[in-house]
PDB file of N, CA and C in Angstrom:
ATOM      1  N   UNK A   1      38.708 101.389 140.370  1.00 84.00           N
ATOM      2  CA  UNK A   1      38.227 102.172 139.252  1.00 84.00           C
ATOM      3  C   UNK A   1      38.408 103.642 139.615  1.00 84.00           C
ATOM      4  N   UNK A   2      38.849 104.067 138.543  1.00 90.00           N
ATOM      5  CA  UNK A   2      39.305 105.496 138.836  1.00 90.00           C
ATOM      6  C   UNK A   2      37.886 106.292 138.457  1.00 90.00           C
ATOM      7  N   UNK A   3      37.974 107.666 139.311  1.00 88.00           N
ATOM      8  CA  UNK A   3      36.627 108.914 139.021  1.00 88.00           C
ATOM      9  C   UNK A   3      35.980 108.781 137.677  1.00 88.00           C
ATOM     10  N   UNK A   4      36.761 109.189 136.813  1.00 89.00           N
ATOM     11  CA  UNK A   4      37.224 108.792 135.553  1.00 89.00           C
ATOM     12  C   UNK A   4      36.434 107.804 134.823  1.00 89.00           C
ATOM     13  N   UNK A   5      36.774 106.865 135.052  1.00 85.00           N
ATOM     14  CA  UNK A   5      36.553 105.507 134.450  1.00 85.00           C
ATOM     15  C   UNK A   5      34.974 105.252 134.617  1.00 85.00           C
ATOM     16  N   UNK A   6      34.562 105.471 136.243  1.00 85.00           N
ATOM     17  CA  UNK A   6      33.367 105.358 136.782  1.00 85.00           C
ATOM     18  C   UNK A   6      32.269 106.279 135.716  1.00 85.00           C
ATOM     19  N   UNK A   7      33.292 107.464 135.679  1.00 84.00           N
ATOM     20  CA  UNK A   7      32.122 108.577 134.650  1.00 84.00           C
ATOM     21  C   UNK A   7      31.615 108.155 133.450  1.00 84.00           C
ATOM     22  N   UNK A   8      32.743 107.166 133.162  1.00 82.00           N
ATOM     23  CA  UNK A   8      32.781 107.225 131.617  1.00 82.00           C
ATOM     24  C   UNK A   8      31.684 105.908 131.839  1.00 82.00           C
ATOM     25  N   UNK A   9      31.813 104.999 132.379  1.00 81.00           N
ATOM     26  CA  UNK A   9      30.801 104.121 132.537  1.00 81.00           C
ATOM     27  C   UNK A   9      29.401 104.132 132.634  1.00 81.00           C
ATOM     28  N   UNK A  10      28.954 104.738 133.873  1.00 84.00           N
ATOM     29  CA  UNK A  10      27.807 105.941 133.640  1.00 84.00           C
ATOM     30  C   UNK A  10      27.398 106.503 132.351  1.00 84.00           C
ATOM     31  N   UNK A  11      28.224 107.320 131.441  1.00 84.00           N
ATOM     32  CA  UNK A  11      28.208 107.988 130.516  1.00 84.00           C
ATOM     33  C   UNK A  11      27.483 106.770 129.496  1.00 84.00           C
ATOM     34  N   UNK A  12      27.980 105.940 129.228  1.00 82.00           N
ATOM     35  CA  UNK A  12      27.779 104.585 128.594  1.00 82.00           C
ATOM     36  C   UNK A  12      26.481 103.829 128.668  1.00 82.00           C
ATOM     37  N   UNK A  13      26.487 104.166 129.703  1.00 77.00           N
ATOM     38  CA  UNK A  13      25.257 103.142 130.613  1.00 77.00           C
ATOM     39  C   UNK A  13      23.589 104.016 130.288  1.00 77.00           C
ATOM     40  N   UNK A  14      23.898 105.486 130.160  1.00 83.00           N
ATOM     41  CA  UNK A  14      22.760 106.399 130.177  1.00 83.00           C
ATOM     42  C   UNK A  14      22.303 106.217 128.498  1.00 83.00           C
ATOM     43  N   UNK A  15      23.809 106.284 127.684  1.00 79.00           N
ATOM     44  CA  UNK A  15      23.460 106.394 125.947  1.00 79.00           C
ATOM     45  C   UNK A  15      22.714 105.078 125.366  1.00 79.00           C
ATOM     46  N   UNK A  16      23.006 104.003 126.385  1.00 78.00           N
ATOM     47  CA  UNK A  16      22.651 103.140 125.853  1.00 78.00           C
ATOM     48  C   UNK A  16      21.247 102.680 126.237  1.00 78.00           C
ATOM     49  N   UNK A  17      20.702 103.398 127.418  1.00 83.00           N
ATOM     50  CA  UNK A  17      19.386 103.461 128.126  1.00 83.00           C
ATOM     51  C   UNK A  17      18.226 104.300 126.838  1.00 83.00           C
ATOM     52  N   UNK A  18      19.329 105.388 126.819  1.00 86.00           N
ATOM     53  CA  UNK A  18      18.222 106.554 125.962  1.00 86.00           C
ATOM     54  C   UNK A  18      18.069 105.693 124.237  1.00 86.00           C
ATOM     55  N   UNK A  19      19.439 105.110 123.520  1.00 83.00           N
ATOM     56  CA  UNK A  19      19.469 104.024 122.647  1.00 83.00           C
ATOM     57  C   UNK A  19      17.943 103.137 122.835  1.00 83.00           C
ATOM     58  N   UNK A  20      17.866 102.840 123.822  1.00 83.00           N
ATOM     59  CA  UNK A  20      17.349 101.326 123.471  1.00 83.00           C
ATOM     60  C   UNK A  20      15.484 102.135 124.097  1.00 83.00           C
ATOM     61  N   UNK A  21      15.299 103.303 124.432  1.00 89.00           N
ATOM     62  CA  UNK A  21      14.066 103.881 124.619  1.00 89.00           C
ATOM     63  C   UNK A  21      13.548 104.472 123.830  1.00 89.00           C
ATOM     64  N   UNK A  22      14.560 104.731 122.652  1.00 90.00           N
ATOM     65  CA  UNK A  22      14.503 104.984 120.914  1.00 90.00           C
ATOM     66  C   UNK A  22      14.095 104.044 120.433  1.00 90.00           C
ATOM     67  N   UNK A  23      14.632 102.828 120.541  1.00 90.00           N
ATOM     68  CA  UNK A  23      14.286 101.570 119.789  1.00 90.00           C
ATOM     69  C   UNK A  23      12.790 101.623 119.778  1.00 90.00           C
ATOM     70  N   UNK A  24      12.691 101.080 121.293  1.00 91.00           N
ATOM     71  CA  UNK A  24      11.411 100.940 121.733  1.00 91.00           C
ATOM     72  C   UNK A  24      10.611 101.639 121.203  1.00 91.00           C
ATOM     73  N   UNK A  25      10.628 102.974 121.486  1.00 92.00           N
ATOM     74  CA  UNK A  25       9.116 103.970 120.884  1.00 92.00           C
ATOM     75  C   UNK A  25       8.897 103.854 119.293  1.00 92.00           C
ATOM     76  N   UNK A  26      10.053 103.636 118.531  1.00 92.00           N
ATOM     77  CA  UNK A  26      10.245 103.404 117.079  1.00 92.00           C
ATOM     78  C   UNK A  26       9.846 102.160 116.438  1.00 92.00           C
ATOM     79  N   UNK A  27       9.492 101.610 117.055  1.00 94.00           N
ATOM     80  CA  UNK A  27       8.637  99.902 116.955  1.00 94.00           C
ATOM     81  C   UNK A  27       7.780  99.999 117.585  1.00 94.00           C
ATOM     82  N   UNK A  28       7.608 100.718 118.405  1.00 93.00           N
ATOM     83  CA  UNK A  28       6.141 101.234 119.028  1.00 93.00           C
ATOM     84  C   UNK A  28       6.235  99.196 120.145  1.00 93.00           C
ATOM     85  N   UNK A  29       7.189  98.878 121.114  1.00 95.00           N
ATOM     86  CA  UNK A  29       7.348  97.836 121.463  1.00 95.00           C
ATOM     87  C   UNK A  29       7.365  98.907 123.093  1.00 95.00           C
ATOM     88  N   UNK A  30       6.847  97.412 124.091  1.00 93.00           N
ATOM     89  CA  UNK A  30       7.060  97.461 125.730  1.00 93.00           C
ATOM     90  C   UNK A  30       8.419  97.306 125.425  1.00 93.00           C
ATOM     91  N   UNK A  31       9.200  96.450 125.423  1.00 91.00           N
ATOM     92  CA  UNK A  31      10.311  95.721 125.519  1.00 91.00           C
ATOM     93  C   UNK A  31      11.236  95.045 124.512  1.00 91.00           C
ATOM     94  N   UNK A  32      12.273  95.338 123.890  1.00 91.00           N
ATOM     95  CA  UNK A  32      12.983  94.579 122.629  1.00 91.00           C
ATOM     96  C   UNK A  32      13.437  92.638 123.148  1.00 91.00           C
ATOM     97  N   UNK A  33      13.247  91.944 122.918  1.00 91.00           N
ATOM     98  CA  UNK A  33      13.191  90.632 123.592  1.00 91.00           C
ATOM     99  C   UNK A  33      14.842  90.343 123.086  1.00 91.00           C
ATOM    100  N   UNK A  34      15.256  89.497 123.890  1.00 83.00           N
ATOM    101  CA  UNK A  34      16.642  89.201 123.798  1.00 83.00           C
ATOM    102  C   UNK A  34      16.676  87.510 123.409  1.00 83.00           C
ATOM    103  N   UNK A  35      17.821  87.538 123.179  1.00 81.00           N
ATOM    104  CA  UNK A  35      18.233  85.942 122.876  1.00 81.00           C
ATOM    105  C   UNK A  35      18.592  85.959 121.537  1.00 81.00           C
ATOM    106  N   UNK A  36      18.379  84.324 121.289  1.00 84.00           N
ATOM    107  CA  UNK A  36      18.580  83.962 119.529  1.00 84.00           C
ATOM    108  C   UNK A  36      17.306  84.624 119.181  1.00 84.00           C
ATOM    109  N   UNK A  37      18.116  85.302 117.581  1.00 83.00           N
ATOM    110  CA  UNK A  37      17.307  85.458 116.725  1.00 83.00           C
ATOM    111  C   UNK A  37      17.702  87.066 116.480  1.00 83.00           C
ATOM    112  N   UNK A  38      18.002  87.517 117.883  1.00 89.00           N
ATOM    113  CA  UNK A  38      17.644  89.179 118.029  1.00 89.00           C
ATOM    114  C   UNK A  38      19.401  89.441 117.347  1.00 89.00           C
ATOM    115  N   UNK A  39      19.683  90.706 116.546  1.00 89.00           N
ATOM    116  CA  UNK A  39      20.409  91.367 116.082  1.00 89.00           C
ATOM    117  C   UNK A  39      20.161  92.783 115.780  1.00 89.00           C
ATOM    118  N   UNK A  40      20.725  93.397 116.190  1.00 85.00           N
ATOM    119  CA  UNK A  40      21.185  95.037 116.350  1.00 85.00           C
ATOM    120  C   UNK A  40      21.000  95.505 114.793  1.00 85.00           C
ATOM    121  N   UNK A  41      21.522  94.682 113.405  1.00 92.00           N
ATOM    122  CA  UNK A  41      21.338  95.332 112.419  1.00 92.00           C
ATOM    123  C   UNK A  41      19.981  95.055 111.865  1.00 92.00           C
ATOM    124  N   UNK A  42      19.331  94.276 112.396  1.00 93.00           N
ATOM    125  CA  UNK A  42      18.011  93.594 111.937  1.00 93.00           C
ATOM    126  C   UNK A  42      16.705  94.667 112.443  1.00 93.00           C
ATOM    127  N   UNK A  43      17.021  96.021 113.015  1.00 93.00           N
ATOM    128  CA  UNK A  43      16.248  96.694 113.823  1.00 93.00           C
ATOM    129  C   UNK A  43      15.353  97.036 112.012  1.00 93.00           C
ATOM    130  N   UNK A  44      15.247  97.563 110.915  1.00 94.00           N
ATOM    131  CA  UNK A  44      14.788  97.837 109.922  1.00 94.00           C
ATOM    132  C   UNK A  44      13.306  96.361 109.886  1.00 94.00           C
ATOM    133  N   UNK A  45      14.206  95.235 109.952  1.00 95.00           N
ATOM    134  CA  UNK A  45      13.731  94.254 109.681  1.00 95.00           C
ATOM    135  C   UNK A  45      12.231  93.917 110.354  1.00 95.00           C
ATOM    136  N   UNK A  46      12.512  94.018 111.861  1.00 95.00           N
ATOM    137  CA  UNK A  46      11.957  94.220 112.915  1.00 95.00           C
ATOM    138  C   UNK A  46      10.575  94.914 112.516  1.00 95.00           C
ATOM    139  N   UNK A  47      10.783  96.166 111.958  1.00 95.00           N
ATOM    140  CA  UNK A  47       9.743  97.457 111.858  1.00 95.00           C
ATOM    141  C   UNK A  47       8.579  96.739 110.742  1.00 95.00           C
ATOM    142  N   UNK A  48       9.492  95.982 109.784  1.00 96.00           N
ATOM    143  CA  UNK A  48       8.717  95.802 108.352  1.00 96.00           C
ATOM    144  C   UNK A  48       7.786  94.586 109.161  1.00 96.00           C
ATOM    145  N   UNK A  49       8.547  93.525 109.887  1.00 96.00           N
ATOM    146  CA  UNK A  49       7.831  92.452 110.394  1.00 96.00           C
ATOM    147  C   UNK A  49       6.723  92.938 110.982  1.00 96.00           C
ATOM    148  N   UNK A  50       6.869  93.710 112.468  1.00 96.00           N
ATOM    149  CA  UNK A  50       5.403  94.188 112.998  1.00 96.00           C
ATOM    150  C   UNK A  50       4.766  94.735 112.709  1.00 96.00           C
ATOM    151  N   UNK A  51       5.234  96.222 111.312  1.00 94.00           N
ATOM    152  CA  UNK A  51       3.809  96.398 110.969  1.00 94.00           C
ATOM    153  C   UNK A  51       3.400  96.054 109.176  1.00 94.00           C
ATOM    154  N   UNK A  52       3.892  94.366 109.590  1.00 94.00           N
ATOM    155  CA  UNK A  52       2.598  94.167 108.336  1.00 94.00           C
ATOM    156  C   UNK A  52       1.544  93.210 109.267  1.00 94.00           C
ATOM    157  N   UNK A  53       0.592  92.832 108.096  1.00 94.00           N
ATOM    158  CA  UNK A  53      -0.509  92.391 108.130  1.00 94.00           C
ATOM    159  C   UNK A  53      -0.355  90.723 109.367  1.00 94.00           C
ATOM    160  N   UNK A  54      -1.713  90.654 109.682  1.00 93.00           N
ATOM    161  CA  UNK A  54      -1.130  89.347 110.666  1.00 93.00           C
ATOM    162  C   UNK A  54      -0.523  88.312 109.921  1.00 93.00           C
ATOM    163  N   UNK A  55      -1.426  87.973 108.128  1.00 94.00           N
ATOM    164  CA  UNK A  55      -1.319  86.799 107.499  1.00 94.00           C
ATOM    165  C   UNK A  55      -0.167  86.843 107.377  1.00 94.00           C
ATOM    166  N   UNK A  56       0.538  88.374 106.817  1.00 96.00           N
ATOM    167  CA  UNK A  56       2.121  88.177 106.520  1.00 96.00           C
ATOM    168  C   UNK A  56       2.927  87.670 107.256  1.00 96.00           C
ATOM    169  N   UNK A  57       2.486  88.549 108.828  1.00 95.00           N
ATOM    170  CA  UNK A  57       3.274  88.117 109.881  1.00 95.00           C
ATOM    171  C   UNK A  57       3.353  86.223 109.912  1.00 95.00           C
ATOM    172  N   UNK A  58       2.479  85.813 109.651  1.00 95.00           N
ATOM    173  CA  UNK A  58       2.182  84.223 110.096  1.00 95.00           C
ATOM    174  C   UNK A  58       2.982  83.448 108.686  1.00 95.00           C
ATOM    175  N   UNK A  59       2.650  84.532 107.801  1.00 96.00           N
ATOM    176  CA  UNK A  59       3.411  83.940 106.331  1.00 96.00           C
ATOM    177  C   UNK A  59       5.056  83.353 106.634  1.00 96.00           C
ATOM    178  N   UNK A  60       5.641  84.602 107.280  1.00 96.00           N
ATOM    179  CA  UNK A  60       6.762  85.350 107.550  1.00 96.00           C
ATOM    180  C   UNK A  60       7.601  83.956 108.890  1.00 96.00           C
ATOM    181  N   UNK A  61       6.873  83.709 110.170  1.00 95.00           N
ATOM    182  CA  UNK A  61       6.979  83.059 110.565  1.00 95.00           C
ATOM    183  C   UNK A  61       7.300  81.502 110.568  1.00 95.00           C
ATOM    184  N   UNK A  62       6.659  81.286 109.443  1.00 95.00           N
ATOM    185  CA  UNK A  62       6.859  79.848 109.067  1.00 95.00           C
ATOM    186  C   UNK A  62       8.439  79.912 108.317  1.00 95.00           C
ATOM    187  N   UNK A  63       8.763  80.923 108.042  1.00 94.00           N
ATOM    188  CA  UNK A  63      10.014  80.463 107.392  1.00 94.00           C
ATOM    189  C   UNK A  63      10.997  81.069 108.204  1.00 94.00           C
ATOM    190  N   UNK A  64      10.781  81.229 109.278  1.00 92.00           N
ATOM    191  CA  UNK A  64      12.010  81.561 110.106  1.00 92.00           C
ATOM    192  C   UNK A  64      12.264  80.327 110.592  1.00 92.00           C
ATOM    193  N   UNK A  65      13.936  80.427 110.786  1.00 90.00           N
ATOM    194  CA  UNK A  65      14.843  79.481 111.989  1.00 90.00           C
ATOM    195  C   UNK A  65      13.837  79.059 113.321  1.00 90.00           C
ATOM    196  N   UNK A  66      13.832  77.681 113.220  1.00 90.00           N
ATOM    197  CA  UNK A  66      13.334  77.121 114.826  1.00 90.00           C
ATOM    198  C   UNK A  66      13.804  77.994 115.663  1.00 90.00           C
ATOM    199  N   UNK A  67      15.333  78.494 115.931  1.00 88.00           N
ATOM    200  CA  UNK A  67      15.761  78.794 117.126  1.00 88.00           C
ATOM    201  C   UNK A  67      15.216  80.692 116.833  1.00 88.00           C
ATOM    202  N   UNK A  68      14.860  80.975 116.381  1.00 92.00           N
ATOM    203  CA  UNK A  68      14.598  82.500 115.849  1.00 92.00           C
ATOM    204  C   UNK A  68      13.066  82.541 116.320  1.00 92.00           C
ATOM    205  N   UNK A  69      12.431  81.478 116.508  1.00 93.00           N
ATOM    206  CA  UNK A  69      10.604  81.551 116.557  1.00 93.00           C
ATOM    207  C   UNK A  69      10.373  82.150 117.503  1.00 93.00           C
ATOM    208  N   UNK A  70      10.759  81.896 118.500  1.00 94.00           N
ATOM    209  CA  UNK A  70      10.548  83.020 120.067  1.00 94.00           C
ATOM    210  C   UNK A  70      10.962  83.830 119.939  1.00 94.00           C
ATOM    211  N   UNK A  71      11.668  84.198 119.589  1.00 94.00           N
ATOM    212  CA  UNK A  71      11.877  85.773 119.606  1.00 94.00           C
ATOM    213  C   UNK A  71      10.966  86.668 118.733  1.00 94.00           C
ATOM    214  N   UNK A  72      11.023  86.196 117.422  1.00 95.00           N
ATOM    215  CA  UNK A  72      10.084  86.822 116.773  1.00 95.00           C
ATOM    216  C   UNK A  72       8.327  86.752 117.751  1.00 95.00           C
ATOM    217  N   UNK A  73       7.917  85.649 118.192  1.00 95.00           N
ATOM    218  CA  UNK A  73       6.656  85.665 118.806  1.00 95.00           C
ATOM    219  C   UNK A  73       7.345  86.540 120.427  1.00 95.00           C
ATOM    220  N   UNK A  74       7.762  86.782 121.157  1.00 95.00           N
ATOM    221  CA  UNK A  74       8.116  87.752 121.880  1.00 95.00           C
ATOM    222  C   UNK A  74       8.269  89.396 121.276  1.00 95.00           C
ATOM    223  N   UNK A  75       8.724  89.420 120.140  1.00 95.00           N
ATOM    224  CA  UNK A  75       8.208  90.610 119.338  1.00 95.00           C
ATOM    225  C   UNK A  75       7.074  90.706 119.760  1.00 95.00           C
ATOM    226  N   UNK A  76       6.061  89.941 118.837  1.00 95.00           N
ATOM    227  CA  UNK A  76       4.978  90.206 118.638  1.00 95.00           C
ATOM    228  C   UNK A  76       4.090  90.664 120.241  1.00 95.00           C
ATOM    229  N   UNK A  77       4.464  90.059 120.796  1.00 96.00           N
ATOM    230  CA  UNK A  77       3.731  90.454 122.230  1.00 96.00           C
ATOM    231  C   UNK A  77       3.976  91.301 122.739  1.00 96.00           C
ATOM    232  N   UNK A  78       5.403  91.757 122.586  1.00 95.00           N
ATOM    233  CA  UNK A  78       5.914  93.616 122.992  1.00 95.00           C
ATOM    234  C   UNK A  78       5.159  94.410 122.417  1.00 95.00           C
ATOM    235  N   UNK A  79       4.897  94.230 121.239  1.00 95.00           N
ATOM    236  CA  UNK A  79       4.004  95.120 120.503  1.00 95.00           C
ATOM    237  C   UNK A  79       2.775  95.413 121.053  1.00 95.00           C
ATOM    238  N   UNK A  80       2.262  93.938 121.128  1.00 93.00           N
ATOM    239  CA  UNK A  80       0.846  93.869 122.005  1.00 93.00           C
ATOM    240  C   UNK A  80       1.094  94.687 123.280  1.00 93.00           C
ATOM    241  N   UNK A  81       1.500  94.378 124.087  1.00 93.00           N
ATOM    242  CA  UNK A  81       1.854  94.754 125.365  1.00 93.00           C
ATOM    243  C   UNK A  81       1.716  96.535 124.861  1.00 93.00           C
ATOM    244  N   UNK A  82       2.943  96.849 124.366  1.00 92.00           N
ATOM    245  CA  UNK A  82       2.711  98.118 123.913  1.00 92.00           C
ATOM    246  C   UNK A  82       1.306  99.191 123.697  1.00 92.00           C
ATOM    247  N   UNK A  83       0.444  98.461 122.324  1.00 89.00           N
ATOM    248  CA  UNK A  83      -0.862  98.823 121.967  1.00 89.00           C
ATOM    249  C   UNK A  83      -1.898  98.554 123.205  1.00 89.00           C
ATOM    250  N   UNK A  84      -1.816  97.717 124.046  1.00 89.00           N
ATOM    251  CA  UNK A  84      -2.993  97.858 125.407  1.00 89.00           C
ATOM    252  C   UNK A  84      -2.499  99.266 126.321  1.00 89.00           C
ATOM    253  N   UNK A  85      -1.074  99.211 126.577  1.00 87.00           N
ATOM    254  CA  UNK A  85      -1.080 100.387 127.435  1.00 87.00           C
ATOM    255  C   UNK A  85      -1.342 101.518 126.510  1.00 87.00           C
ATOM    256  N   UNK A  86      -1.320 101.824 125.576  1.00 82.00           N
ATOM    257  CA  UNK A  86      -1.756 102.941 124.321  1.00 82.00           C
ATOM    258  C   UNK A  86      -2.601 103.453 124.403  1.00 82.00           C
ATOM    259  N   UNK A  87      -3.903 102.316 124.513  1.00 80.00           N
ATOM    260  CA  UNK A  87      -5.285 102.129 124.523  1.00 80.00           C
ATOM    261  C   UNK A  87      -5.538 102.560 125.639  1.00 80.00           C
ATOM    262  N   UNK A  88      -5.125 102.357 126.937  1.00 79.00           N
ATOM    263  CA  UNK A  88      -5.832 102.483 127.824  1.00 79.00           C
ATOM    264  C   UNK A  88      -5.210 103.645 128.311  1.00 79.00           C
ATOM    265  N   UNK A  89      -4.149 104.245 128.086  1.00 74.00           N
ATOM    266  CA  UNK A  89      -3.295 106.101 127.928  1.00 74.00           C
ATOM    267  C   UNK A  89      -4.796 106.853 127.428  1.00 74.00           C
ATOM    268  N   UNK A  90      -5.656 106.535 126.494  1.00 67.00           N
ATOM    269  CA  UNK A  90      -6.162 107.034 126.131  1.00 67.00           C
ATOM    270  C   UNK A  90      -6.240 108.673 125.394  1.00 67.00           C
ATOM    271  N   UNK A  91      -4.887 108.194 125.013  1.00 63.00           N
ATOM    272  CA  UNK A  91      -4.131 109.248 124.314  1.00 63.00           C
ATOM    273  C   UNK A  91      -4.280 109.183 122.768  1.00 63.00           C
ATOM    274  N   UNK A  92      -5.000 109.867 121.271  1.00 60.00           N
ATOM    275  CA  UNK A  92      -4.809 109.852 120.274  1.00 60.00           C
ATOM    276  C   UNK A  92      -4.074 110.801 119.928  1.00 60.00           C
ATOM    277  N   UNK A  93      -3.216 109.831 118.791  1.00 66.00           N
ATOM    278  CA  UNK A  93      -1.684 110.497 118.021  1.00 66.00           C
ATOM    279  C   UNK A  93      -2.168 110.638 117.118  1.00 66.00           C
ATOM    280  N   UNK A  94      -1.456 111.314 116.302  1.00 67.00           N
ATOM    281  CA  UNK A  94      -1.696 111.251 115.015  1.00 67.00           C
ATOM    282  C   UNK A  94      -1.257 109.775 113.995  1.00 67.00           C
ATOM    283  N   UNK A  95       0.503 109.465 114.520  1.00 68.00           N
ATOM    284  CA  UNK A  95       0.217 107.987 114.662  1.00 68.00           C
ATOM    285  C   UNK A  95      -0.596 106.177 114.875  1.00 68.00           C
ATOM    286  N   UNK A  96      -1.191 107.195 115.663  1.00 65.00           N
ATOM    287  CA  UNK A  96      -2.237 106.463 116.207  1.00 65.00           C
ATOM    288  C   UNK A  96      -3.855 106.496 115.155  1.00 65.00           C
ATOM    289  N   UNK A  97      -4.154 107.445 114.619  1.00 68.00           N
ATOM    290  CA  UNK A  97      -5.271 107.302 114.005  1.00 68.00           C
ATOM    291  C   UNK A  97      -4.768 107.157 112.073  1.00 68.00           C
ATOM    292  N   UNK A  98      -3.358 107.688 112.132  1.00 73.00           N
ATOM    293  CA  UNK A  98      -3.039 106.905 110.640  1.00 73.00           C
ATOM    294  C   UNK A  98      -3.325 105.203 110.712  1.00 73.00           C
ATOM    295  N   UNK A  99      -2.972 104.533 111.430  1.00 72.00           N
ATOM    296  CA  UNK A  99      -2.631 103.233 111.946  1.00 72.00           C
ATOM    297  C   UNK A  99      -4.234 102.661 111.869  1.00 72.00           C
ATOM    298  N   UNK A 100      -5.037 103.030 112.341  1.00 67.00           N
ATOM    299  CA  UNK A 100      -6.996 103.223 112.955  1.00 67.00           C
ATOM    300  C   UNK A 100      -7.532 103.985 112.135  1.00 67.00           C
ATOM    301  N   UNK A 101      -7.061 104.116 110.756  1.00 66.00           N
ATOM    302  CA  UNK A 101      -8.210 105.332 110.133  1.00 66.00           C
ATOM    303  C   UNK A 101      -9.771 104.884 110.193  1.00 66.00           C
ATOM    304  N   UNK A 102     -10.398 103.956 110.422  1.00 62.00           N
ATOM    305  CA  UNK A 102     -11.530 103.753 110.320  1.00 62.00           C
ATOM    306  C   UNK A 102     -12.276 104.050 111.676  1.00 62.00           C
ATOM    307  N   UNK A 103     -11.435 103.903 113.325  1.00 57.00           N
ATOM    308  CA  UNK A 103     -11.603 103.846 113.943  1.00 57.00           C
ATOM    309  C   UNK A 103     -12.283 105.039 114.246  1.00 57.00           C
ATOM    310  N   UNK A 104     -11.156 106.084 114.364  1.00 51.00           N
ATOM    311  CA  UNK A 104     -11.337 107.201 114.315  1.00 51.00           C
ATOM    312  C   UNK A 104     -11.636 108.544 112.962  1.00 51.00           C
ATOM    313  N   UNK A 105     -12.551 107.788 112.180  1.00 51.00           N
ATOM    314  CA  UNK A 105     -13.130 108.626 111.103  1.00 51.00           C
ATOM    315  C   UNK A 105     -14.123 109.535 112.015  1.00 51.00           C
ATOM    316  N   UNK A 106     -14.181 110.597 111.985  1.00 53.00           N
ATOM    317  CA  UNK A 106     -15.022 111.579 112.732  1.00 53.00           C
ATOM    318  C   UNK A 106     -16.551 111.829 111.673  1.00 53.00           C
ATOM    319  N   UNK A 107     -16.104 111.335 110.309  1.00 49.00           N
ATOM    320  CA  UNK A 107     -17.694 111.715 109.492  1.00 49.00           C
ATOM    321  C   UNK A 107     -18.418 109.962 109.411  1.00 49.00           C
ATOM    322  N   UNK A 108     -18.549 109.100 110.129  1.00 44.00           N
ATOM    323  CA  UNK A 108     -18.832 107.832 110.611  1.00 44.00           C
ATOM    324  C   UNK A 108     -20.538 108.261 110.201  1.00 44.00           C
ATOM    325  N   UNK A 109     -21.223 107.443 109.214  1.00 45.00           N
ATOM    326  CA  UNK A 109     -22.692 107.415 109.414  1.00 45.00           C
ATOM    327  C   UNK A 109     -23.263 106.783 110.027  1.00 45.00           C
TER     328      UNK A 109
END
């Protein structure tokens, strides 16, 4: 492999690191899960699935592909995974309290 080639590989290797750490924060996910089910154009899809409601989510589930069910429930646990380290960052976003408006209502009687 030429200097060259090596760079360009690298080069590749970094866009697709910073790519997929976009994904991640944009689904608010630990980890995008791989295998059947998962597709690159389905990232929209993805967003609508995790943030609706659980019933939907469970609605939603039943009519997916057998071979699609893990992945989608590996979603769901990235997410999770995600929201505990959030929680315990103990960091509020503004994200974060659109998402929790009740949580964090500051005029609470």
């Amino acid at each position: 492999m030429t200097p060259e080639q090596q760079r360009l590989l690298i080069e590749i290797n970094e866009d697709f690191e910073e790519h997929h750490a976009v994904v991640n924060r944009n689904l608010r996910i630990k980890r995008m899960p791989t295998g059947p089910g998962f597709r690159l154009r389905d990232l929209d899809k993805y967003a609508v699935f995790l943030d609706s409601t659980p019933a939907e989510q469970a609605e939603f589930m039943k009519s997916v592909h057998p071979d699609e069910l893990e992945f989608y429930e590996q979603l769901l646990m990235s997410r999770i995974g995600f929201e505990i380290a959030e929680e315990k960052s103990g960091s509020i976003t503004e994200d974060r309290v659109a998402r929790n408006p009740d949580r964090y209502r500051w005029d609470k009687e």
